[in-house]
CSV table of C-alpha atoms and ligand atoms in Angstrom, one decimal:
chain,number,residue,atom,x,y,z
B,166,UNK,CA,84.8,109.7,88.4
B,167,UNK,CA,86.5,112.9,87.7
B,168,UNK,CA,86.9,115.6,90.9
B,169,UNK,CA,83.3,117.8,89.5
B,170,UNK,CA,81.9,114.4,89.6
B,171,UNK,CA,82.8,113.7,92.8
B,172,UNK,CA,82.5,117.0,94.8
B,173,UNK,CA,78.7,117.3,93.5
B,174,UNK,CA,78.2,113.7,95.0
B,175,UNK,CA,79.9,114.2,98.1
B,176,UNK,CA,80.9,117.3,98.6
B,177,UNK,CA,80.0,119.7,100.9
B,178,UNK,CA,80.8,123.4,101.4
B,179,UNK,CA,83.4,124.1,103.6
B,180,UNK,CA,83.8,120.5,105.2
B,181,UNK,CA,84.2,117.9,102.2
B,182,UNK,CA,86.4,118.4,99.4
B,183,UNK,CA,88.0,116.4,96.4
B,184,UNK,CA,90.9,117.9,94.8
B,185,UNK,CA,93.5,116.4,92.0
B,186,UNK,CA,97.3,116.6,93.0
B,187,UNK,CA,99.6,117.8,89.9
B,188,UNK,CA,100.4,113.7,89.4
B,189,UNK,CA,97.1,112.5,88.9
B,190,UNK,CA,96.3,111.6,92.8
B,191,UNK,CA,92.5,112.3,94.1
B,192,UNK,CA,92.6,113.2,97.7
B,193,UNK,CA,89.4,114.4,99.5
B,194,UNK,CA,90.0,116.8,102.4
B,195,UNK,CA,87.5,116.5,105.7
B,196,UNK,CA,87.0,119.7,107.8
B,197,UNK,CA,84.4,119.2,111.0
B,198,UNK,CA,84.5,120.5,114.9
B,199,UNK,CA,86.7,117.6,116.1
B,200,UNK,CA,89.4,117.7,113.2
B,201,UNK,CA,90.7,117.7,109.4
B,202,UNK,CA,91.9,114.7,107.6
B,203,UNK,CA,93.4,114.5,104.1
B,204,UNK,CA,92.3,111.1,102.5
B,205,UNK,CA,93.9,110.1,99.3
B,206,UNK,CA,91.6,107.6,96.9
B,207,UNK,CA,95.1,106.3,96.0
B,208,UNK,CA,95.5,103.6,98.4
B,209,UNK,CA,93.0,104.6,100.8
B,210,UNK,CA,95.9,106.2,102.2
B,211,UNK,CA,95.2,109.0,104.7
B,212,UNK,CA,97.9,111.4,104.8
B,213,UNK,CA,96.7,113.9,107.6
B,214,UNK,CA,94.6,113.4,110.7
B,215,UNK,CA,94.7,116.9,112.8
B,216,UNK,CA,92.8,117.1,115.8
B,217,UNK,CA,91.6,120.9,116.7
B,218,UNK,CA,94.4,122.6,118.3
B,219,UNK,CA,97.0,119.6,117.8
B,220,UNK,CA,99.8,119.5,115.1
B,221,UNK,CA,99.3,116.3,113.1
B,222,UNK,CA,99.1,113.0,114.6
B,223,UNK,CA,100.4,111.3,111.0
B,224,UNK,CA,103.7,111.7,110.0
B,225,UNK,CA,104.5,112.3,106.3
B,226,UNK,CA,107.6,112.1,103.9
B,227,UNK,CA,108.7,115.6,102.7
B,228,UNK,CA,110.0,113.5,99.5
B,229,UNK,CA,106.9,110.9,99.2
B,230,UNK,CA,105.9,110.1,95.9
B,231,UNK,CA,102.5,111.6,94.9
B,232,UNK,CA,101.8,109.4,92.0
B,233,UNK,CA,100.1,106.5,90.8
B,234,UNK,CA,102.7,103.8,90.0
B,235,UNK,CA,104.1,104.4,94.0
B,236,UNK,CA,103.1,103.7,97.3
B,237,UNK,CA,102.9,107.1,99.7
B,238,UNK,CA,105.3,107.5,102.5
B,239,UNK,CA,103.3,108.1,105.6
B,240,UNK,CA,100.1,108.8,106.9
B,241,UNK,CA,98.6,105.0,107.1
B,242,UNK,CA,99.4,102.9,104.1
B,243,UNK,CA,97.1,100.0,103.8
B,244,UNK,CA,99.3,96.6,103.5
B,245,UNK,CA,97.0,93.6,101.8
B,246,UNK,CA,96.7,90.6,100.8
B,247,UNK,CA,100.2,90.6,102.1
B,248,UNK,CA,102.2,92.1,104.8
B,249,UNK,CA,106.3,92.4,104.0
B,250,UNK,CA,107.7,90.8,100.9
B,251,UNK,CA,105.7,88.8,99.3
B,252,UNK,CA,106.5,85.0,100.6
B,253,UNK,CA,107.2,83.2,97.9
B,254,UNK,CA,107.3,85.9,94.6
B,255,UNK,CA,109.9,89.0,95.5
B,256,UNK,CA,108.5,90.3,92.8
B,257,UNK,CA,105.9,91.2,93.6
B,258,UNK,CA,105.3,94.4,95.4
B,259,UNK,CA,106.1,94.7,98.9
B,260,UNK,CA,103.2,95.0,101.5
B,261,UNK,CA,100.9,93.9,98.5
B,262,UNK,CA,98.9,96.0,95.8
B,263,UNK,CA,96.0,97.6,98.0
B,264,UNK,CA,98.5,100.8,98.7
B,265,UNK,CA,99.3,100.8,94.8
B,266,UNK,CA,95.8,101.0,93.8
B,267,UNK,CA,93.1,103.9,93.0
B,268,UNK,CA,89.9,103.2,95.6
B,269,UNK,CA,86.5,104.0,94.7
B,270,UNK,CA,84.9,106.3,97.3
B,271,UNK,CA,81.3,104.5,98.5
B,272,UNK,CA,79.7,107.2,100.6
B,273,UNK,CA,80.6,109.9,102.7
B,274,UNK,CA,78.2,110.8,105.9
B,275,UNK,CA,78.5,112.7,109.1
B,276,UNK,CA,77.8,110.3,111.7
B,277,UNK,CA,75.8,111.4,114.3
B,278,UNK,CA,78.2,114.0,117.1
B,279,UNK,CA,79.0,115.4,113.7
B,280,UNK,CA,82.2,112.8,113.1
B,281,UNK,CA,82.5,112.4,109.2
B,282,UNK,CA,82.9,108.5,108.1
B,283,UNK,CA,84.5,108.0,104.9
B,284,UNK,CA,83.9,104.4,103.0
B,285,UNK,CA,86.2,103.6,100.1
B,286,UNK,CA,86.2,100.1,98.6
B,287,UNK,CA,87.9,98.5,96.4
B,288,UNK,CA,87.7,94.8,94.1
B,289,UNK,CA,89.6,92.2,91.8
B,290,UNK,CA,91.0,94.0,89.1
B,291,UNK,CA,93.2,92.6,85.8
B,292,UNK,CA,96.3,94.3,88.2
B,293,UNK,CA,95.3,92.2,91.6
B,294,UNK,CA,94.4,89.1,89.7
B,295,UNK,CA,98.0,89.3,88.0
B,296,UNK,CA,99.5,89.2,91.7
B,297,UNK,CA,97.0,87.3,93.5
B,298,UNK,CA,94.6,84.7,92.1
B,299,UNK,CA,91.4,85.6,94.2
B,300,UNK,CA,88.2,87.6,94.0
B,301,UNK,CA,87.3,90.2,96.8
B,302,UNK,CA,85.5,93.4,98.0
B,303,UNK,CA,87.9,95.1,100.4
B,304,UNK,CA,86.0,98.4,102.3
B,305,UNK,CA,88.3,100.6,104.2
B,306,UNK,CA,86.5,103.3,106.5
B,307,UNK,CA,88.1,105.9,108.3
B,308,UNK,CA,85.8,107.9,110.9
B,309,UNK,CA,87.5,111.5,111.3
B,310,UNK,CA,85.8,112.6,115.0
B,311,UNK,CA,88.4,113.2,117.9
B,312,UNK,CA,89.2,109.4,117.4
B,313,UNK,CA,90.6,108.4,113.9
B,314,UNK,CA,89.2,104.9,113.6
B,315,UNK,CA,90.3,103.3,110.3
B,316,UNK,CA,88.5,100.1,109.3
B,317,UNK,CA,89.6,97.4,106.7
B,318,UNK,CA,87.5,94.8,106.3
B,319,UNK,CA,87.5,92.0,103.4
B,320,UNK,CA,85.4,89.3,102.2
B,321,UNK,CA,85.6,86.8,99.9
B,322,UNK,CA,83.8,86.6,96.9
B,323,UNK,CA,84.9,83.8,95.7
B,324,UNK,CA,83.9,80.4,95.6
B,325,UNK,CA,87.2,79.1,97.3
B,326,UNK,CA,88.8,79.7,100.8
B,327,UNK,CA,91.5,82.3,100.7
B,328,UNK,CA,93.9,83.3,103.2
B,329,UNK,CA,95.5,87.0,103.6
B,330,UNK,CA,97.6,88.9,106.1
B,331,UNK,CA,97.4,92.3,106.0
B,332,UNK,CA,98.7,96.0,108.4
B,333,UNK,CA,97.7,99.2,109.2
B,334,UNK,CA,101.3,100.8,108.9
B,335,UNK,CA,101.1,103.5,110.9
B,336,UNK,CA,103.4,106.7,110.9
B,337,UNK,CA,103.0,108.6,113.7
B,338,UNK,CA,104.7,112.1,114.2
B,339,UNK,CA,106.6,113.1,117.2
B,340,UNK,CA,109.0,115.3,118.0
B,341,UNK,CA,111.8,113.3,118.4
B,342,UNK,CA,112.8,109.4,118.0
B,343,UNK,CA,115.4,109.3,121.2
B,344,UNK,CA,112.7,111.2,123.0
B,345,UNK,CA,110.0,109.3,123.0
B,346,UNK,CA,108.6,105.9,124.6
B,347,UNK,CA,106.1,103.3,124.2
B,348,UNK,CA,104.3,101.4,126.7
B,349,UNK,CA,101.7,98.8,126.7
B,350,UNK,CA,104.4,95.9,124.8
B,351,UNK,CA,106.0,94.7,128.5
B,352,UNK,CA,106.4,90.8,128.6
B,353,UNK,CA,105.0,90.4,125.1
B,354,UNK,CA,107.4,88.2,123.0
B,355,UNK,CA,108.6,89.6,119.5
B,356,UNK,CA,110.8,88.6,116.5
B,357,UNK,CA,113.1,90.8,115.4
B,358,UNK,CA,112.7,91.7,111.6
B,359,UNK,CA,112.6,88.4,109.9
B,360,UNK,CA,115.0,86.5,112.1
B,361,UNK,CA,112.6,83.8,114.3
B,362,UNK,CA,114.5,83.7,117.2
B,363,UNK,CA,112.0,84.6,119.7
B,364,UNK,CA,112.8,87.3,122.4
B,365,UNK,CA,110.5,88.9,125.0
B,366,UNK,CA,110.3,92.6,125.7
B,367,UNK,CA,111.4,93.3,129.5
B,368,UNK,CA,111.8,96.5,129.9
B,369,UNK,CA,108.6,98.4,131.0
B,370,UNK,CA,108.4,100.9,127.8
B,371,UNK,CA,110.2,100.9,124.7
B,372,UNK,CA,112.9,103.7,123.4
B,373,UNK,CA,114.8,103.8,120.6
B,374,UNK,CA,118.6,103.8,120.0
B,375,UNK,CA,118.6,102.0,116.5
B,376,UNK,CA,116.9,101.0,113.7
B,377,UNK,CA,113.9,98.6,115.3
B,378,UNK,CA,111.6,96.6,113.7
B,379,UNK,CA,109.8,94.8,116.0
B,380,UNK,CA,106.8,92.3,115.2
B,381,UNK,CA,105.0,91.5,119.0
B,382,UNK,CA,103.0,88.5,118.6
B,383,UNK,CA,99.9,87.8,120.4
B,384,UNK,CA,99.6,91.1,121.5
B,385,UNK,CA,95.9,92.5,121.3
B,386,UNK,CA,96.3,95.8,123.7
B,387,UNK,CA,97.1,99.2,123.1
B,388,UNK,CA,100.0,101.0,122.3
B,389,UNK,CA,100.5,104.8,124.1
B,390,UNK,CA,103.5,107.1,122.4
B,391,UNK,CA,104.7,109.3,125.0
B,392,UNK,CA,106.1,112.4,123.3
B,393,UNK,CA,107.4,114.9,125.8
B,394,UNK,CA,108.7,117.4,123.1
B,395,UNK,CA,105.3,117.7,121.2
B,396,UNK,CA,103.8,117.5,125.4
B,397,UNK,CA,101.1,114.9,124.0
B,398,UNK,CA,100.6,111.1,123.9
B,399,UNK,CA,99.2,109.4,121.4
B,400,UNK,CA,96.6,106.1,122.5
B,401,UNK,CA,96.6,103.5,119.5
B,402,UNK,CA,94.2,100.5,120.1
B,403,UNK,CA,92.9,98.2,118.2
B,404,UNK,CA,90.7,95.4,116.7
B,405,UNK,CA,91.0,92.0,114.6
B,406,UNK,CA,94.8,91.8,114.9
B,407,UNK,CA,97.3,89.1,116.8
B,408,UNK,CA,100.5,90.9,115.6
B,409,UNK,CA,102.3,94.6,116.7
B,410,UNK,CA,104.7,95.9,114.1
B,411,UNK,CA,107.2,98.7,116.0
B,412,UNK,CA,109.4,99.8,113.0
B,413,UNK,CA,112.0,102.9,112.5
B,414,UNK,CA,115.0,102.5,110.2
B,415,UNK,CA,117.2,104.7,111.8
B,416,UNK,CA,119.7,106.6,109.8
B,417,UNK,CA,121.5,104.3,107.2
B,418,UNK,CA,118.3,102.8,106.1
B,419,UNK,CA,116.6,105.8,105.7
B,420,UNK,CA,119.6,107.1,103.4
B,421,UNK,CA,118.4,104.1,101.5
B,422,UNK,CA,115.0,105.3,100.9
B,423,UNK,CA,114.6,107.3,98.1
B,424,UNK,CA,111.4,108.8,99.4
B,425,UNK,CA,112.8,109.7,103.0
B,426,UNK,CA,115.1,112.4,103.9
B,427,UNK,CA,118.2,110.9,105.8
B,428,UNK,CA,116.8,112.7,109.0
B,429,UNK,CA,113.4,111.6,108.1
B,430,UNK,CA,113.6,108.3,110.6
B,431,UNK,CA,114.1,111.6,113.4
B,432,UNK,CA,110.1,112.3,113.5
B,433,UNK,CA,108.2,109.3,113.3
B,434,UNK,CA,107.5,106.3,114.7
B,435,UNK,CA,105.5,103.2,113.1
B,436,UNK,CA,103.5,101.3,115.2
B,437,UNK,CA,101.0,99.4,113.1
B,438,UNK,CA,98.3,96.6,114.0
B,439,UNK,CA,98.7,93.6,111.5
B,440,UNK,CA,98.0,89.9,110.7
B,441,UNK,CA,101.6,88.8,109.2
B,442,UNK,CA,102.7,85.0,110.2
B,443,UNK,CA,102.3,82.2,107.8
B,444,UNK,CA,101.3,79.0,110.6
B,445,UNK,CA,100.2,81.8,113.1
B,446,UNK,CA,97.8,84.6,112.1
B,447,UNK,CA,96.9,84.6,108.2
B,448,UNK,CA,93.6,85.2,108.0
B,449,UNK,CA,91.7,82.6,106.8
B,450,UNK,CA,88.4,83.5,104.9
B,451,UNK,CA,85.8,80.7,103.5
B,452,UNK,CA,83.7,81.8,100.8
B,453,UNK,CA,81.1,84.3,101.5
B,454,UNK,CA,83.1,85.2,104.9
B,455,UNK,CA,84.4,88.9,106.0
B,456,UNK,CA,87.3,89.9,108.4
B,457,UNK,CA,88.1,93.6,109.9
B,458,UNK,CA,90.9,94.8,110.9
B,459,UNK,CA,90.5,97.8,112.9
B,460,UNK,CA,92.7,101.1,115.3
B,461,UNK,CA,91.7,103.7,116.7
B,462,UNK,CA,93.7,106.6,117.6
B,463,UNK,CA,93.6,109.3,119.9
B,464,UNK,CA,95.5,112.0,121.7
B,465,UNK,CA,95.0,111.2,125.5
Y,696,TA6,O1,106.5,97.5,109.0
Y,696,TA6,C1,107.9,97.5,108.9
Y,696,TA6,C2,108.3,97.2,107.5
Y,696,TA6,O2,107.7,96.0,107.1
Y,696,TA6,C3,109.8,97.2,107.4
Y,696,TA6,O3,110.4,96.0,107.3
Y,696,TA6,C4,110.1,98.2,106.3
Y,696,TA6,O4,110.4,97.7,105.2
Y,696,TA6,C5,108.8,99.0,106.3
Y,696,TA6,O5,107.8,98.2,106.6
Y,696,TA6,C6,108.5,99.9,105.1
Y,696,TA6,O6,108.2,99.2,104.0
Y,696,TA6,P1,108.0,99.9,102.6
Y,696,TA6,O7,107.7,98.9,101.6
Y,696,TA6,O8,106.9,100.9,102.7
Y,696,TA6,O9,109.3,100.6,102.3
């Protein structure tokens, strides 16, 4: 559907607009009493969630690519069917093709409080079925109130079992990465990066020195970003997840990244719900059978 096509289906003066960036990326903008999120159809990636009165609680790449062929960087990018490199095919794109692909919006309603809830979906395609030989319907629904909850959920339509993992990679913005802490990830055990040597976290919160990438297994509570610069913290909970992902690459990776400034690792943080362990928490999904994965995000 072009923009005109979709701004007289959904649109609405003054609180729901599609627009066209200058590469060929739709993004609908949300503006209601609680808020304004940017939601990009490309990837159902949201780029912006602003509460009233707040600077941004998403963090987003002053060099991201805009543009169809690339994943964004920031905002929430949508990892499935996999999570990390692909295990068996390098490949193929990392964090899987949902984040590389153009969504379809389903409906747009204000729920009732006046929070807007935006559905976008998405199914096989010649693209997925070249990466990954299985049918689906994946809907991802982000409600833009006070809380952000984002919603993926999958099912298979297929006549075969399938199994998936997938992340809500989350990039939150603070004011600074030596600054701030996280709490709720005491005693839980973690690997760090790929290597499978299994450490547990003992220090009450965690603060950043170095480049971290931390996945916490078997951890189902929240996560709360304490930023004393930006005087705020930031409560992410979440749903349908075993697995914690606490990731920022610190300043030689980021002068890897073409898409990140090499101060860029300075301002955010990624703290990201996800199913991503062959043998511990793929999700397995029989024919017919859904899964969500779920966060929701608030300033408390
Ligand atoms: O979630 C952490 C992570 O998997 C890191 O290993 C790092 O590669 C990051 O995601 C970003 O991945 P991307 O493919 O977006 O560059």
């Amino acid at each position: 559907m072009t923009d005109q096509q979709l701004n007289k289906q959904f649109g609405v003066a003054d609180k729901i607009y599609f627009y066209r960036t200058e590469l060929d990326i739709t993004v609908v903008s949300i503006i209601n009493q609680y808020a304004t999120a940017n939601i990009s159809l490309h990837g159902a990636h949201i780029i912006s969630f602003v509460p009233a009165g707040q600077k941004d609680i998403l963090w987003m790449s002053e060099k991201s690519a805009f543009e169809p062929a690339k994943a964004i960087r920031g905002g929430i990018p949508i990892c499935f069917p996999w999570f990390g490199p692909h295990l068996t095919d390098k490949t193929k794109p990392q964090h899987g093709f949902a984040r590389l692909q153009q969504w379809d919006v389903l409906d747009i309603t204000e729920a009732p409080g006046g929070s807007t809830v935006v559905s976008l979906s998405l199914r096989e395609s010649p693209f997925s079925l070249s990466l990954w030989p299985h049918t689906f319907k994946a809907i991802a629904e982000f409600k833009i109130g006070k809380i952000l909850e984002v919603k993926l959920t999958v099912t298979n339509t297929s006549d075969q079992p399938f199994e998936y993992s997938d992340a809500l990679h989350t990039y939150f913005n603070i004011s600074d990465i030596s600054a701030i802490k996280i709490s709720g990830l005491a005693n839980c055990s973690y690997y760090e990066a790929f290597d499978m040597d299994l450490k547990t976290q003992e220090d009450e919160v965690l603060s950043f020195k170095t480049e971290t990438n931390r996945r916490y297994i078997d951890h189902y509570g929240e996560c709360i970003i304490e930023d004393p610069g930006f005087k705020r913290n930031i409560r992410s909970t979440k749903t349908g997840s075993k697995v914690t992902v606490v990731w920022n690459p610190w300043e030689a990776t980021s002068k890897t990244m073409g898409d990140m400034t090499s101060d860029g690792y300075k301002t955010f943080v990624c703290a990201e719900p996800a199913n991503a362990y062959p043998g511990i928490d793929m999700i397995q999904l029989a024919p017919g059978a859904s899964h969500t994965l779920s966060t929701s995000i608030e300033i408390v």
